[in-house]
Tab-separated table of C-alpha atoms in Angstrom:
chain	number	residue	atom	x	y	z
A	1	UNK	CA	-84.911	131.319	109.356
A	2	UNK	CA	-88.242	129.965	108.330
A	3	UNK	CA	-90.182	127.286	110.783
A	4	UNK	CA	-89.661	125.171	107.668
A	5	UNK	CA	-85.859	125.232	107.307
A	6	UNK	CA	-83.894	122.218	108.818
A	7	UNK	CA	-82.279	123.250	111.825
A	8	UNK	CA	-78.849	121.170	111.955
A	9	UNK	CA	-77.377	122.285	115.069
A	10	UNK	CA	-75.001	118.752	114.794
A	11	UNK	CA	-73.146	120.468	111.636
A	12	UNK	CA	-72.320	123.802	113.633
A	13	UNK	CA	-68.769	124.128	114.941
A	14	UNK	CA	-68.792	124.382	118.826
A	15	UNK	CA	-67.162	128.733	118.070
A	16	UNK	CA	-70.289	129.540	115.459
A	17	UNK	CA	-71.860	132.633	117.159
A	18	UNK	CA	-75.447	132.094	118.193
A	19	UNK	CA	-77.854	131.931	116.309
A	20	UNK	CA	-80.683	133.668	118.708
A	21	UNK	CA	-80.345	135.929	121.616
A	22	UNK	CA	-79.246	133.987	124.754
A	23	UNK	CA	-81.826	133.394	127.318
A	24	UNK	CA	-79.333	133.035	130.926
A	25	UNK	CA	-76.077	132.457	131.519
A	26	UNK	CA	-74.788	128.432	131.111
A	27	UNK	CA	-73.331	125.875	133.610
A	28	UNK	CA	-71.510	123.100	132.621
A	29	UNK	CA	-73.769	121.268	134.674
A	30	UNK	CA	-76.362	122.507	133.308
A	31	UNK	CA	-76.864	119.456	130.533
A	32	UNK	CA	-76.996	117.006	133.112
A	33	UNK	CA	-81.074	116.242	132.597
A	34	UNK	CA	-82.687	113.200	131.820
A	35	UNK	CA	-83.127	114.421	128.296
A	36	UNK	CA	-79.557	113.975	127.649
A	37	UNK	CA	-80.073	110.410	127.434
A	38	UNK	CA	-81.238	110.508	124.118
A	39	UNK	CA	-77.987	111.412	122.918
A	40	UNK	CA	-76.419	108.428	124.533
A	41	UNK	CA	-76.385	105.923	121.407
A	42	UNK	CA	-75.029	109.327	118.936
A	43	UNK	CA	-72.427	109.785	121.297
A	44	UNK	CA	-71.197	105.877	121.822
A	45	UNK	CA	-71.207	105.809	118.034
A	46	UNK	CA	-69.096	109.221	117.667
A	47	UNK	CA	-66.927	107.702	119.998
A	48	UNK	CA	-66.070	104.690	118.370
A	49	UNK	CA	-65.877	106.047	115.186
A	50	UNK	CA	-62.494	105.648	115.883
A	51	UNK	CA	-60.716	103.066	115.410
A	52	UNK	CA	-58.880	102.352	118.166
A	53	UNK	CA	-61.868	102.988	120.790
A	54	UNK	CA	-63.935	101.063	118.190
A	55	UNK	CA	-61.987	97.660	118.451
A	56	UNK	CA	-61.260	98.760	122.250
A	57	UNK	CA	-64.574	98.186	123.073
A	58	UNK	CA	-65.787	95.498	120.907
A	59	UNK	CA	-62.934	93.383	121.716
A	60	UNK	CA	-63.413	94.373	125.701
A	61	UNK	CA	-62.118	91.623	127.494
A	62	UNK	CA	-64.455	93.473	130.765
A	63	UNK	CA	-67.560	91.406	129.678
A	64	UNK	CA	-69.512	93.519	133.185
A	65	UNK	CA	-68.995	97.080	131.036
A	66	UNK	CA	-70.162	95.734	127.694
A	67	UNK	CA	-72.739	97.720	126.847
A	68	UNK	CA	-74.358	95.086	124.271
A	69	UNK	CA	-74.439	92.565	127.266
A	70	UNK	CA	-75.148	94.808	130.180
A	71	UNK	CA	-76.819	98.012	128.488
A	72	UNK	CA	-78.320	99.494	132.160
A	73	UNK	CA	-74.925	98.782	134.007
A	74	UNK	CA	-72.863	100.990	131.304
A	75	UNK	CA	-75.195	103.589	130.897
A	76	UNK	CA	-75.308	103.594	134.718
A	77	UNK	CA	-71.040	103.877	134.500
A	78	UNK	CA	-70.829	106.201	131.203
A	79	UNK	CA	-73.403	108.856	133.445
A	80	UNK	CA	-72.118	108.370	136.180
A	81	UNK	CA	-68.545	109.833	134.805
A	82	UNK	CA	-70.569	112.961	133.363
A	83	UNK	CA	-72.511	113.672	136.423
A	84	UNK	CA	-68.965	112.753	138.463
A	85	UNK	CA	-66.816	115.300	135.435
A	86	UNK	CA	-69.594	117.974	135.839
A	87	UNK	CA	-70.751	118.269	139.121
A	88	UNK	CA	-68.808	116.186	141.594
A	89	UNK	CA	-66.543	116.411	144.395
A	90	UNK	CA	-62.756	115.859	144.658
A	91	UNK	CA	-63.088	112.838	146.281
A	92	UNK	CA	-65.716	111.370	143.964
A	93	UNK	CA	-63.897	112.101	141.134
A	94	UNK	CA	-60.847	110.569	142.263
A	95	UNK	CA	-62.449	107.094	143.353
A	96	UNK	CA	-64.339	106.828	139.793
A	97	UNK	CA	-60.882	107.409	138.002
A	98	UNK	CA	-59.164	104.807	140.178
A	99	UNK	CA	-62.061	102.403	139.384
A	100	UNK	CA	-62.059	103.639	135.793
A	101	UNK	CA	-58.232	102.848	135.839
A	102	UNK	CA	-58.514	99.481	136.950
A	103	UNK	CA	-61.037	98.431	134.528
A	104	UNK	CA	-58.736	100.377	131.325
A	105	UNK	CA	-55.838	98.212	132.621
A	106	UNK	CA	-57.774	95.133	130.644
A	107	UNK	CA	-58.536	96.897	127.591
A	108	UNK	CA	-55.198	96.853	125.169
A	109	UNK	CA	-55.183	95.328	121.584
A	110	UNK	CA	-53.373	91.324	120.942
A	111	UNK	CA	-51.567	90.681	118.110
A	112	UNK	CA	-55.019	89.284	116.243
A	113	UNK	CA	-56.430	92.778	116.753
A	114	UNK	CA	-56.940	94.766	113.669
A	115	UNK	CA	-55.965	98.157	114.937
A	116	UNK	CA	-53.539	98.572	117.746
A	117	UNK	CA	-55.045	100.513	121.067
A	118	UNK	CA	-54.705	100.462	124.643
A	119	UNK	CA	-57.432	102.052	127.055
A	120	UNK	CA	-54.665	104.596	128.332
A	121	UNK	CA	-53.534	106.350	125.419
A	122	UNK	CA	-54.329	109.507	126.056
A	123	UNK	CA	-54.621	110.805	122.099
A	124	UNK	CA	-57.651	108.688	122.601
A	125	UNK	CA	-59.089	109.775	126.006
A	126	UNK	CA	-59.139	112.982	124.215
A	127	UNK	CA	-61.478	111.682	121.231
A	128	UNK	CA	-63.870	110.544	123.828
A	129	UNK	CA	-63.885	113.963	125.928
A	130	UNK	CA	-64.220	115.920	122.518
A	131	UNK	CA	-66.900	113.544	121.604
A	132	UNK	CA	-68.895	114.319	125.496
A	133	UNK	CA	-68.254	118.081	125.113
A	134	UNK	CA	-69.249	118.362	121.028
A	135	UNK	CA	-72.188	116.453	122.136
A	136	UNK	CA	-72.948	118.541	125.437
A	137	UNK	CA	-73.134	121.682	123.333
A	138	UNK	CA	-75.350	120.079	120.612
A	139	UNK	CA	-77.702	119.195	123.263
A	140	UNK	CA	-77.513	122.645	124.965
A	141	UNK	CA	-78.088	124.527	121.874
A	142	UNK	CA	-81.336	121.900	120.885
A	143	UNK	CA	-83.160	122.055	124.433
A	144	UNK	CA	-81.878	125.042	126.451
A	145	UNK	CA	-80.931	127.741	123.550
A	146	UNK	CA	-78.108	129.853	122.498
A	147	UNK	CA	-74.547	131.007	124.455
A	148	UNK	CA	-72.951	134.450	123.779
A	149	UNK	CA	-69.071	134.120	122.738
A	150	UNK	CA	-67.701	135.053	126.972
A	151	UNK	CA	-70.200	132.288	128.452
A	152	UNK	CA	-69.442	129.514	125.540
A	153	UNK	CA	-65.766	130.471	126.145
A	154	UNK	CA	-65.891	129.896	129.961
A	155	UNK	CA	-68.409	126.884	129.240
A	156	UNK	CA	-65.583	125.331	127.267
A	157	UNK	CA	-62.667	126.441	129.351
A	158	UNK	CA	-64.861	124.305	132.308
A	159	UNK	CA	-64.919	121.459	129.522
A	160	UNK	CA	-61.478	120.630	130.640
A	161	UNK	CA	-62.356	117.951	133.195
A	162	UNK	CA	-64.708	115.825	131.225
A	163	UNK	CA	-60.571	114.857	129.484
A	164	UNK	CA	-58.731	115.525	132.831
A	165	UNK	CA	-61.102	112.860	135.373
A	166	UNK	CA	-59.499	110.332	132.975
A	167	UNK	CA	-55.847	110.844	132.148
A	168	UNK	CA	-55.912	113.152	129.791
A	169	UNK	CA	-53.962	116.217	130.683
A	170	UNK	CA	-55.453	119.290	131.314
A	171	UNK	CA	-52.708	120.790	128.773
A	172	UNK	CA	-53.731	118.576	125.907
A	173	UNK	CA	-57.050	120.486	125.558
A	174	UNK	CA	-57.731	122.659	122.737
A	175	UNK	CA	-56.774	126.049	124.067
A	176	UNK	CA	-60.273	127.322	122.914
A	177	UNK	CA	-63.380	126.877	121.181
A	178	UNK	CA	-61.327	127.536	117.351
A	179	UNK	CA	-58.492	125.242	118.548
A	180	UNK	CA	-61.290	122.420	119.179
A	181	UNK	CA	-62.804	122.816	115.800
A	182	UNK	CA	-59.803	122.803	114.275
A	183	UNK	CA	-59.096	119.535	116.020
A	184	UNK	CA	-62.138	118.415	115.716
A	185	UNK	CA	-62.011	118.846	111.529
A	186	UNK	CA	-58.916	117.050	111.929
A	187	UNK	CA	-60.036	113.916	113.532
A	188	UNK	CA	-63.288	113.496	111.106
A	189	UNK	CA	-59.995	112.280	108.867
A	190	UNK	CA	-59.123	109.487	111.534
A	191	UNK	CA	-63.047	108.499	111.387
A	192	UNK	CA	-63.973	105.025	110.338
A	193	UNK	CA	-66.633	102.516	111.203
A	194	UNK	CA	-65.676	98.662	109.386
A	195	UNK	CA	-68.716	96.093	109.351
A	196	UNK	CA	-67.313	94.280	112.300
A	197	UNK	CA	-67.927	97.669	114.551
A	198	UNK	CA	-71.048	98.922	112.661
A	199	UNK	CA	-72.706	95.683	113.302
A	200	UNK	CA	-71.757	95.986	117.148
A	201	UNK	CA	-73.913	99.496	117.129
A	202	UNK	CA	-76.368	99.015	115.459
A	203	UNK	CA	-78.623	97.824	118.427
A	204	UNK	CA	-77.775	100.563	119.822
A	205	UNK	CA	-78.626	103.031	118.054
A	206	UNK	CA	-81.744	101.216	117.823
A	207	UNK	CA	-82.306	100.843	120.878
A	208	UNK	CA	-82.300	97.038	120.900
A	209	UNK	CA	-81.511	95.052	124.072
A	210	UNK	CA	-79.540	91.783	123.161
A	211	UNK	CA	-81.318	88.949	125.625
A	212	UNK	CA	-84.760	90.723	125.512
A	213	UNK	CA	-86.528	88.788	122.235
A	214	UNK	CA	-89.483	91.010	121.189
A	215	UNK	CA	-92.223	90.156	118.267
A	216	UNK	CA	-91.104	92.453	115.344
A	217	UNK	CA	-94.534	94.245	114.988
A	218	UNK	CA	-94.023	95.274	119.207
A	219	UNK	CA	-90.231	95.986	117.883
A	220	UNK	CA	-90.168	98.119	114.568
A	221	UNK	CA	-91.770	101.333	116.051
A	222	UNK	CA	-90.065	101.696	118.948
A	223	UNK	CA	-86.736	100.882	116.823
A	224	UNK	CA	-87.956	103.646	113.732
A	225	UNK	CA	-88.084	106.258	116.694
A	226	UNK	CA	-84.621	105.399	118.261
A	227	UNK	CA	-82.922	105.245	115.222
A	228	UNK	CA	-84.688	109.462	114.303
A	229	UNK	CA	-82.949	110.616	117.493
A	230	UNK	CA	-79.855	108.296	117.378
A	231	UNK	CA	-79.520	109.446	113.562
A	232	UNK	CA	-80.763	113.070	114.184
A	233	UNK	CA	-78.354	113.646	116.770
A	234	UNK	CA	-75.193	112.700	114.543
A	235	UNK	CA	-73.061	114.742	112.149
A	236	UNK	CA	-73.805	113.907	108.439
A	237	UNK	CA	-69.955	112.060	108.415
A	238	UNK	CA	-70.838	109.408	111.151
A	239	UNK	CA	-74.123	109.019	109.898
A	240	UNK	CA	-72.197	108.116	106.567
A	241	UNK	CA	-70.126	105.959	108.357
A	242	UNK	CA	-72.810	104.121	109.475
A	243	UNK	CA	-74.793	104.348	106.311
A	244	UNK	CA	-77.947	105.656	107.958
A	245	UNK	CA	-79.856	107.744	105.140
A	246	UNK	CA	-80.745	111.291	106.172
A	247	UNK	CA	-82.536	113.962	104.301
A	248	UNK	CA	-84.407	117.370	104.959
A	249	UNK	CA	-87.368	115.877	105.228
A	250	UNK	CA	-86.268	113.201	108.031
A	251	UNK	CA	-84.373	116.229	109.510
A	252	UNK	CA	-87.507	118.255	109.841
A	253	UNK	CA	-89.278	115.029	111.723
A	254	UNK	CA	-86.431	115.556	113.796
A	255	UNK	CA	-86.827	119.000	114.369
A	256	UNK	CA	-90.330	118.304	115.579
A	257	UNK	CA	-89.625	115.685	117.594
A	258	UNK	CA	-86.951	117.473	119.595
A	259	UNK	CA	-89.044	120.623	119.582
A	260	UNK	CA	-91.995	118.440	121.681
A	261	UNK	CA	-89.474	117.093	123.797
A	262	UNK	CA	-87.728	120.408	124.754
A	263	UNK	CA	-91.424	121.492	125.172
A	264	UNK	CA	-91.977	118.382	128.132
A	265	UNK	CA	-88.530	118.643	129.341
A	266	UNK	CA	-88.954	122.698	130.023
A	267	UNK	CA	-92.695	121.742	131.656
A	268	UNK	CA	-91.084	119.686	134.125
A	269	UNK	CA	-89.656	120.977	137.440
A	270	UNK	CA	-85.973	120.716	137.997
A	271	UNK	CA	-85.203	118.029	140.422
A	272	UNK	CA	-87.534	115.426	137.735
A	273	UNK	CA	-85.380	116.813	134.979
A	274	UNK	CA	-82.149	116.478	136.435
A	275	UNK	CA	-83.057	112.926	136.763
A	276	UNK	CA	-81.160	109.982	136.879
A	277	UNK	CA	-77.985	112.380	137.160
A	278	UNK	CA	-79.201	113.694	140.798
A	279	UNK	CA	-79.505	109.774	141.591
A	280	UNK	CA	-76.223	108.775	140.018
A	281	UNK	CA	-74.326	110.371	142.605
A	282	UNK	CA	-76.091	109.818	145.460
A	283	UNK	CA	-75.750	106.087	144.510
A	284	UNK	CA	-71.878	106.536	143.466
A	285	UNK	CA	-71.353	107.903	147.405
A	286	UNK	CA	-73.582	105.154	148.849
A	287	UNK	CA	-71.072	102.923	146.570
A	288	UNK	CA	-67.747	104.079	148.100
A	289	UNK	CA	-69.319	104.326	151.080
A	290	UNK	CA	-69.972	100.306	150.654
A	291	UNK	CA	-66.520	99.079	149.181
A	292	UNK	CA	-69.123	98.060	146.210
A	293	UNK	CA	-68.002	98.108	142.415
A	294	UNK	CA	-67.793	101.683	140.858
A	295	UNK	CA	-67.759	100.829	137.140
């Protein structure tokens, strides 16, 4: 591979052997770094590619987790369930799912609604944990490097709870890395984004906060860059879906963006890179701990 050849690690399936030699053996923890924020917006959009979590969420009657009216709060909730999945206790992942429940029990489609959905079906619980874990990998392969087949099978097999600390059950996982691209192929055929959803993310990918009126020369930039990595970090078919244009140059801008940023995030040291993950549940504990919200 030349330095000049686009690098789409998006397009891999999650059981394509590496592509360089591994450099350590993985954790599934081991994504939880600030970095991983940048694939926030990719993921929300891969998410609601579906229909049914689509019109879930724009139609949310739970106006506190919208993330186009309270951005910080649901990126604060959405983390806090990875850092909770990945790396947290018993007892703080049974709290968050009891919170998580209560707030699901609001979500479910009215007869107006143009897809049918509820919050608890569990088909799409799974969409959402597929979307996490396709995403975790994408961002493991882009900023940490390559896994042999035993650690990306163990890696995956440890995947399980990112389904299970909802209601999905443990069962209903792919039995392996094959099985989830195979189900993942299959879903891509379930994928659509309508106007009504596509305008709904557009901000985000963006980057654009709803109440916060900029000038559009302090705007544009800031928006070009977060629509690169929002863009760069999705699958040609969702980028279709959203009818973002993408070609091998824009891909190598990419490229070099994320190869700068893997170059900061690496400089770092680790307790600054596992940030605001570290913080998340520290907070979530001082939270129970409180009788405050969780979600």
């Amino acid at each position: 591979m030349t330095v000049s050849e686009p690098i789409r690690h998006v397009e891999r399936a999650v059981s394509s052997p590496p592509i360089s030699r591994p450099r350590r053996t993985p954790r599934l923890d081991d994504t939880l770094m600030g970095m991983a924020l940048l694939l926030g917006p990719a993921n929300v959009i891969m998410q609601l590619a579906r229909p049914g979590v689509g019109y879930g969420v724009v139609e949310s009657r739970v106006d506190s987790g919208r993330v186009d009216l309270h951005p910080i709060k649901r990126a604060r909730t959405t983390f806090t369930y990875l850092a909770v999945a990945m790396a947290g206790t018993d007892a703080q992942k049974e709290a968050f799912r009891r919170a998580v429940n209560q707030a699901h029990a609001q979500v479910y489609s009215t007869p107006d609604s143009p897809v049918q959905y509820n919050a608890f079906d569990v088909d799409l619980q799974l969409w959402v944990a597929a979307c996490l874990y396709k995403g975790g990998v994408d961002f493991y392969r882009m900023f940490i490097g390559e896994m042999d087949d035993e650690d990306a099978d163990r890696h995956y097999k440890e995947a399980v709870v990112l389904g299970s600390t909802l209601q999905v059950p443990p069962e209903m996982w792919p039995a392996d890395r094959a099985a989830f691209d195979r189900y993942w192929n299959d879903q891509l055929d379930k994928v659509h984004i309508d106007d009504a959803v596509r305008d709904y993310l557009y901000p985000i990918a963006v980057g654009r906060i709803q109440k916060l009126r900029l000038p559009d020369v302090i705007r544009r930039q800031p928006e070009k860059l977060n629509l690169l990595l929002t863009a760069g970090f999705l699958p040609q078919r969702f980028r279709d879906e959203m009818q973002f244009a993408w070609d091998d140059r824009t891909q190598r801008r990419f490229d070099r963006l994320i190869a700068t940023l893997r170059t900061l995030n690496n400089a770092m040291p680790q307790f600054v890179r596992r940030f605001p993950f570290n913080l998340l549940l520290w907070d979530l504990d001082r939270r129970i701990k409180a009788g405050r919200p969780l979600v």
